[in-house]
PDB file of C-alpha atoms in Angstrom:
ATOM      1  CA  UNK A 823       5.881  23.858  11.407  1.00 81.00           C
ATOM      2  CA  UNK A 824       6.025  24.820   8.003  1.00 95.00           C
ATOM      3  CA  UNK A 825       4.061  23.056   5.173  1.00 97.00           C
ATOM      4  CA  UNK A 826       5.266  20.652   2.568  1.00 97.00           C
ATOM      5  CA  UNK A 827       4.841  20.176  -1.081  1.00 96.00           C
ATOM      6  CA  UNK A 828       4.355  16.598  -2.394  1.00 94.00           C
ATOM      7  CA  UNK A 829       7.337  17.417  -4.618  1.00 95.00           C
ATOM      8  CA  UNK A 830       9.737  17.783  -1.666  1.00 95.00           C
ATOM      9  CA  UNK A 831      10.013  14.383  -0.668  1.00 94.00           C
ATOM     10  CA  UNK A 832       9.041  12.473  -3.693  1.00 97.00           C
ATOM     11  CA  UNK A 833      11.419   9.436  -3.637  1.00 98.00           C
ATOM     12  CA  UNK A 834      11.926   7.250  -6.374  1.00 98.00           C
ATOM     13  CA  UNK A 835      14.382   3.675  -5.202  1.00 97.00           C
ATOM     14  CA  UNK A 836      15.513   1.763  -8.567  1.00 98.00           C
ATOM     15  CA  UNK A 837      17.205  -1.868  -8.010  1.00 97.00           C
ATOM     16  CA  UNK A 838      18.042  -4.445 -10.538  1.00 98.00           C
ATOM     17  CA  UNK A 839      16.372  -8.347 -10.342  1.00 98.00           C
ATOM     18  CA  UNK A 840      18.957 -10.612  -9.182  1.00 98.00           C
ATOM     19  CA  UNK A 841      18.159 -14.535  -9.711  1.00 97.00           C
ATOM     20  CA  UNK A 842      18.010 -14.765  -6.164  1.00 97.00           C
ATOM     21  CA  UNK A 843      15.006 -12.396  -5.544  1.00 97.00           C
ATOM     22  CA  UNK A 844      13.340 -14.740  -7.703  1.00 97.00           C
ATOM     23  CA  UNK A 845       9.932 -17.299  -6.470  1.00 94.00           C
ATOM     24  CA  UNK A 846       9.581 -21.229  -7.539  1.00 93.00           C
ATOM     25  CA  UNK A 847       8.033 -20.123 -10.692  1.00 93.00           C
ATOM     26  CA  UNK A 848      11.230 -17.943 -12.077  1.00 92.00           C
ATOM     27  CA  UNK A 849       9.099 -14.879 -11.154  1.00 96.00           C
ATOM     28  CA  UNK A 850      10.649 -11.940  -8.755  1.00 97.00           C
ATOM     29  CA  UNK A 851       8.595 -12.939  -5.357  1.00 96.00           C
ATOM     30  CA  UNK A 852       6.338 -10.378  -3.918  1.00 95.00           C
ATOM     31  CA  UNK A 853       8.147  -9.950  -1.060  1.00 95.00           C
ATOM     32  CA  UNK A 854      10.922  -8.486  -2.373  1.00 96.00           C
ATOM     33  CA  UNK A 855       8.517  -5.833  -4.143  1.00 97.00           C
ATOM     34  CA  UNK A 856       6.691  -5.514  -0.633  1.00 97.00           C
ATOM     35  CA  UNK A 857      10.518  -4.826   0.756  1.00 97.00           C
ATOM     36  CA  UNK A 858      11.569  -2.263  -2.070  1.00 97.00           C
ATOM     37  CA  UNK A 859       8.126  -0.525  -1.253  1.00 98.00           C
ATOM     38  CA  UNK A 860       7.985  -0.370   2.622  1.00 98.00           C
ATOM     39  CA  UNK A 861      11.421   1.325   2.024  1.00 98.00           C
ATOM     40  CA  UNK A 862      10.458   3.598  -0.651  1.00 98.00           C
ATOM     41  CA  UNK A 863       7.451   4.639   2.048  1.00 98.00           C
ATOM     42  CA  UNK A 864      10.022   5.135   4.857  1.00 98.00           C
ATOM     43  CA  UNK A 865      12.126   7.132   2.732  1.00 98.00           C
ATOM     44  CA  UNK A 866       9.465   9.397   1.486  1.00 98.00           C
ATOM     45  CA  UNK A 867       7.254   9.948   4.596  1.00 98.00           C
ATOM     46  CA  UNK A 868      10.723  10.646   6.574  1.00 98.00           C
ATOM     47  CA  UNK A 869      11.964  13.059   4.246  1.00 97.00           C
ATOM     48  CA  UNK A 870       8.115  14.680   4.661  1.00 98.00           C
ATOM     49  CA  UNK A 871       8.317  14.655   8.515  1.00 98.00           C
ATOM     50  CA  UNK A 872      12.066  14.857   9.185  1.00 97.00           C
ATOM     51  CA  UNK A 873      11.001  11.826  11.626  1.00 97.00           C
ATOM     52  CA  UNK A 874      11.462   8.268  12.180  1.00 97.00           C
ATOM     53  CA  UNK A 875       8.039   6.730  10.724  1.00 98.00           C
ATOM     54  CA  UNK A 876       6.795   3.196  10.740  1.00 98.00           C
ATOM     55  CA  UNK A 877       4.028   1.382   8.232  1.00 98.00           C
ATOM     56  CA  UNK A 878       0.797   1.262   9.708  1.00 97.00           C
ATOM     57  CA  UNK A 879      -0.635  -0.164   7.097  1.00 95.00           C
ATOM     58  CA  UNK A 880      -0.885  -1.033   3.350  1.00 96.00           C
ATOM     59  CA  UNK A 881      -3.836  -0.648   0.756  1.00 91.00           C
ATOM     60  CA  UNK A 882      -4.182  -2.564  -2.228  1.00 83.00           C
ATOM     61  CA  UNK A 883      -1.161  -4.531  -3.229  1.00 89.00           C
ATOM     62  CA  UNK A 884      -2.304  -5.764  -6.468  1.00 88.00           C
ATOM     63  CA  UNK A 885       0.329  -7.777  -8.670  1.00 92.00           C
ATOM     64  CA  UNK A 886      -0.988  -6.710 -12.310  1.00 94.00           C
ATOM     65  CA  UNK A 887       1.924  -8.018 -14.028  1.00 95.00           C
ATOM     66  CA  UNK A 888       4.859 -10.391 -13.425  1.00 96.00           C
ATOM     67  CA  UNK A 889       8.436  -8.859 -12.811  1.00 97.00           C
ATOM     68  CA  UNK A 890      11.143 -10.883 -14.249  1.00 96.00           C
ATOM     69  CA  UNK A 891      14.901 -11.566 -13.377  1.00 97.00           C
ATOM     70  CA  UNK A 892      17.144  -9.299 -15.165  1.00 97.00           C
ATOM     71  CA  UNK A 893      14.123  -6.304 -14.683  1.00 98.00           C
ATOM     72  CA  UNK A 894      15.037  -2.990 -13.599  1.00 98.00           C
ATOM     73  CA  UNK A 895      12.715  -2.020 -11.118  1.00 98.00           C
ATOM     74  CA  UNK A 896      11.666   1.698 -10.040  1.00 98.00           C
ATOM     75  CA  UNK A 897       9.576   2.416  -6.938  1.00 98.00           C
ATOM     76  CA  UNK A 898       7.767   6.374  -7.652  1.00 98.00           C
ATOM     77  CA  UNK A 899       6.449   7.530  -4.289  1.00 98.00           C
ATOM     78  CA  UNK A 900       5.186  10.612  -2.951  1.00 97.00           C
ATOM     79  CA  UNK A 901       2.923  12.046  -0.074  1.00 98.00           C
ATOM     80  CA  UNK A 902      -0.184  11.529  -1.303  1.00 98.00           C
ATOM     81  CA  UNK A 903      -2.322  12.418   1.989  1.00 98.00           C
ATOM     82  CA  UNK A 904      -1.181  13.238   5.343  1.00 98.00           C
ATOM     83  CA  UNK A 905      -3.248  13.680   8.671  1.00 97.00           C
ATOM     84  CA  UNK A 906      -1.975  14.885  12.072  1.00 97.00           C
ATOM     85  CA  UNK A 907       1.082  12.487  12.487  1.00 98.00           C
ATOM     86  CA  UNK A 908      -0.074  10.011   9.321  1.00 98.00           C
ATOM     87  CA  UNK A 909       0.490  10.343   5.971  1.00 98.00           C
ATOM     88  CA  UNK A 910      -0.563   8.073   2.725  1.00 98.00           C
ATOM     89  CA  UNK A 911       2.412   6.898   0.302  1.00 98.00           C
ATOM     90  CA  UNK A 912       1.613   6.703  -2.838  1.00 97.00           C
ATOM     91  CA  UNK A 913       3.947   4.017  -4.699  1.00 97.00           C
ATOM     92  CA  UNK A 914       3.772   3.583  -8.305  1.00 97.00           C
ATOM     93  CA  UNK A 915       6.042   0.165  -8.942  1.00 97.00           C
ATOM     94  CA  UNK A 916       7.618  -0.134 -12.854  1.00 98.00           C
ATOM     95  CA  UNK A 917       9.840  -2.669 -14.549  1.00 98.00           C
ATOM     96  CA  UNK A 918      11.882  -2.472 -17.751  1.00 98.00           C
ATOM     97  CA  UNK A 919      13.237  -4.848 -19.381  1.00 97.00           C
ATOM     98  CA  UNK A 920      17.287  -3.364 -19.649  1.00 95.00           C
ATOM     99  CA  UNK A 921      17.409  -5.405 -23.325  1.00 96.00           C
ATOM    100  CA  UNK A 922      14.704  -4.729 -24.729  1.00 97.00           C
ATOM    101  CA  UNK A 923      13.702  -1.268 -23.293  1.00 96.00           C
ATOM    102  CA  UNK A 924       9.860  -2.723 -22.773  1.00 97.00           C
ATOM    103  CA  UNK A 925       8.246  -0.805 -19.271  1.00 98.00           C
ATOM    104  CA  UNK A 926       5.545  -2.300 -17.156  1.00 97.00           C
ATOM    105  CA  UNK A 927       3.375  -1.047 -14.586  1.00 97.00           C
ATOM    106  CA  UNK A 928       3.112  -3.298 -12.346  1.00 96.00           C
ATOM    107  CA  UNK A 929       1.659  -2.699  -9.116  1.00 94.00           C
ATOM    108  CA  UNK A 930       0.117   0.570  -7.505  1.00 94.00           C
ATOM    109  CA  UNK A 931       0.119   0.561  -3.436  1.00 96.00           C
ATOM    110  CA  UNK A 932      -0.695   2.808  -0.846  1.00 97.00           C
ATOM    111  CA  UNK A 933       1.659   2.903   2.725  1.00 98.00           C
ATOM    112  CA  UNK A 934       0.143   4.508   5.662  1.00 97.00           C
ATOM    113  CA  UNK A 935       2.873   5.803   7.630  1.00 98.00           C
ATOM    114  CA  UNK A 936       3.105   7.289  10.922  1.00 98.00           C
ATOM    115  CA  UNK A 937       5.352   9.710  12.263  1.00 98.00           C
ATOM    116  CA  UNK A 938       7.329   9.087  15.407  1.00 98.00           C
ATOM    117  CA  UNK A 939       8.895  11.092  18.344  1.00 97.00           C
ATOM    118  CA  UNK A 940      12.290  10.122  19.565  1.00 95.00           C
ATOM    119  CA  UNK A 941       9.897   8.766  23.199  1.00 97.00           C
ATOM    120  CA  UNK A 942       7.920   6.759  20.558  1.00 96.00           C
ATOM    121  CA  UNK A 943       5.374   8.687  20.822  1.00 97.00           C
ATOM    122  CA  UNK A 944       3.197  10.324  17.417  1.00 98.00           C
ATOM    123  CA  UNK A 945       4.435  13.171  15.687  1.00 98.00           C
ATOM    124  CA  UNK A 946       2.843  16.243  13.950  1.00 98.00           C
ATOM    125  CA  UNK A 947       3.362  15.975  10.718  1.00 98.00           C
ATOM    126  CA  UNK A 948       3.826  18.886   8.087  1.00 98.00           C
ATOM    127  CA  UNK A 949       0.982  19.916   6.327  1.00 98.00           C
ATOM    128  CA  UNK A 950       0.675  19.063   2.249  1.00 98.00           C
ATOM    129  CA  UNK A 951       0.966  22.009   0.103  1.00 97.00           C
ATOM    130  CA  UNK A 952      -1.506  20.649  -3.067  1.00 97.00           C
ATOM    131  CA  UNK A 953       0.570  22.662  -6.134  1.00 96.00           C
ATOM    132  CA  UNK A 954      -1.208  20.638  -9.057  1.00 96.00           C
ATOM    133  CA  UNK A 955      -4.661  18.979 -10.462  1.00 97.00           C
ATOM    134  CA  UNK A 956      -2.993  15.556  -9.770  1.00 96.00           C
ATOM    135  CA  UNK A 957      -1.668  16.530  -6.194  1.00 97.00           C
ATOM    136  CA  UNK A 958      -5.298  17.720  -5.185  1.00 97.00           C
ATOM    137  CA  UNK A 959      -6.636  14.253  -6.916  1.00 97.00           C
ATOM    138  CA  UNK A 960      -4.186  12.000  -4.767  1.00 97.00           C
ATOM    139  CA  UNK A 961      -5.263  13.902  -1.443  1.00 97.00           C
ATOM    140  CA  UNK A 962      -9.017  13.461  -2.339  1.00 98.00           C
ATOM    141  CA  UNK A 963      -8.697  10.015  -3.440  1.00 97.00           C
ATOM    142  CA  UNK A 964      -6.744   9.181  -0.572  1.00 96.00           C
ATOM    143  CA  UNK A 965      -9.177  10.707   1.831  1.00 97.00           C
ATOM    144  CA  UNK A 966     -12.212   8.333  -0.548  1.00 97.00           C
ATOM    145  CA  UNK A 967     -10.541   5.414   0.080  1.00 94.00           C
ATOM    146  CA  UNK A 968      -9.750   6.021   4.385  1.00 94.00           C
ATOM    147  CA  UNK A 969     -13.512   6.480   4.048  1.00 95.00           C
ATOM    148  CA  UNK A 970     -14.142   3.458   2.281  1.00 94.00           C
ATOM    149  CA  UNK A 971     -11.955   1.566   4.264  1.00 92.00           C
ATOM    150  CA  UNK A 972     -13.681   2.936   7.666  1.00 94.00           C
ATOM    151  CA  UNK A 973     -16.912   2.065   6.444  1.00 95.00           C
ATOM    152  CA  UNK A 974     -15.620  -1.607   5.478  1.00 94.00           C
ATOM    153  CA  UNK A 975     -14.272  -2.143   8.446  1.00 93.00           C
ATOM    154  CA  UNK A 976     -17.328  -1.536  10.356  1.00 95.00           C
ATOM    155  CA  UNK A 977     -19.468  -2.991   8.522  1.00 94.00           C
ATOM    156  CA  UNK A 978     -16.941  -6.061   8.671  1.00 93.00           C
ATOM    157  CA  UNK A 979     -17.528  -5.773  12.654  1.00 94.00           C
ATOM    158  CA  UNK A 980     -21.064  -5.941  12.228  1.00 92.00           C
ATOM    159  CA  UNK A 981     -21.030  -8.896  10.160  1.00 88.00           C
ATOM    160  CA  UNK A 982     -18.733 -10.541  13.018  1.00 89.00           C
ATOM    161  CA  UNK A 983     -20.470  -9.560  15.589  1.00 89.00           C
ATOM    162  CA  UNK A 984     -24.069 -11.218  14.459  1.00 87.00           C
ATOM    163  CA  UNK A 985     -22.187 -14.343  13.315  1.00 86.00           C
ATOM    164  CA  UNK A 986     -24.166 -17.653  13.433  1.00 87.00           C
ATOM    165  CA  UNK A 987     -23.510 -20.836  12.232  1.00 84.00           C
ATOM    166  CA  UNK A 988     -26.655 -21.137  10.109  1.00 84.00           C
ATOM    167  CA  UNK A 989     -26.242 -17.544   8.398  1.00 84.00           C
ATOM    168  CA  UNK A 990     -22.853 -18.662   7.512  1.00 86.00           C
ATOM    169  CA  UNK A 991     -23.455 -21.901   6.072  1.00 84.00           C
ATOM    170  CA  UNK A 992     -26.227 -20.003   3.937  1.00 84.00           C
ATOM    171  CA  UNK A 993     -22.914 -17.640   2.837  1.00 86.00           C
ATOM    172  CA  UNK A 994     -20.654 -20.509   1.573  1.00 89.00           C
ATOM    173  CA  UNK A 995     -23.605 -22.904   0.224  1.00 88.00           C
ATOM    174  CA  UNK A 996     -22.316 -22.658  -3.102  1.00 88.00           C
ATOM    175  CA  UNK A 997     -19.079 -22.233  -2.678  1.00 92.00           C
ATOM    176  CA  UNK A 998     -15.638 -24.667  -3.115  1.00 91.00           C
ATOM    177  CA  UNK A 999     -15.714 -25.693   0.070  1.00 91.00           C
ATOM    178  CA  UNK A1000     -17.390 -28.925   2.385  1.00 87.00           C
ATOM    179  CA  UNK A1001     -18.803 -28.325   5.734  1.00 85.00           C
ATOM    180  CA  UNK A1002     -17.874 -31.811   8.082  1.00 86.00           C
ATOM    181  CA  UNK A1003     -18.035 -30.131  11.468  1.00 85.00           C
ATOM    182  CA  UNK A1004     -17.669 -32.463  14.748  1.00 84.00           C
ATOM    183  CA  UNK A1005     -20.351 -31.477  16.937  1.00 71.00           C
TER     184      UNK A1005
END
């Protein structure tokens, strides 16, 4: 299997706002973004593997800024990261206002994505050729943050795992909330 440079399957999906992608508030709603970016992620991790891949999971979908009707919205992805049959999307989400020409950044994500055989079950996946500073950044920062997020979620099972009533009530004491429990 030969290796793959980021470039190679960089995708970039661009779709005008239409009223009805819009929320309550007049705003685009996030789950239209979260759409436009899972498919973004299939597109690029597919064109990476040259397999059917499915989201495995998504890292920190932050809305920094609001995206209005009438916005033209761009989703830049690339393979930021890949493992033996997983591989990190990096999207990069802008919107420009077609009238005035103003551009946003307004949300950075990251898709895990998994590679599938046609029996369902994982893929190898290409390996990432690194050809610049900012490829070799993604991959490390990508391979930070699966450690970060390993070492969350364990400590998170810790945390469950010696759960008591009285150590929690000491955790929300002085927070927005009222404790009336039946006992």
């Amino acid at each position: 299997m030969q290796a793959k440079s980021a470039q190679s399957s960089r995708t970039t999906i661009t779709e005008l706002m239409i009223p009805s992608y819009a929320n309550f508030g007049g705003k685009i709603h996030g789950g239209i973004l979260l759409s436009l970016m899972d498919k973004v992620a299939y597109a690029t991790a597919t064109k990476h593997s040259g397999a059917y891949c499915v989201t495995v999971s998504v890292d920190n979908v932050d809305f920094l800024q609001p995206v209005e009707v009438g916005d033209l919205v761009s989703m830049l992805a690339s393979v930021n990261y890949v493992g033996n049959s997983s591989m990190i999307i990096g999207i990069k989400v802008i919107a420009e206002n077609v009238k005035t020409g103003l551009v946003k950044h307004t949300n950075t994500s990251y898709f895990t994505m998994v590679a599938k055989n046609e029996d369902g079950s994982l893929k190898t996946v290409p390996k990432l050729i690194l050809k610049s500073k900012d490829d070799v950044r993604r991959f490390a920062e990508a391979v930070k943050r699966k450690q970060l997020r390993k070492s969350y979620q364990e400590q998170m099972e810790s945390e469950k795992s010696a759960f008591t009533i009285e150590k929690q009530k000491e955790l929300i004491d002085n927070q927005r909330c009222e404790v009336k429990m039946e006992e």
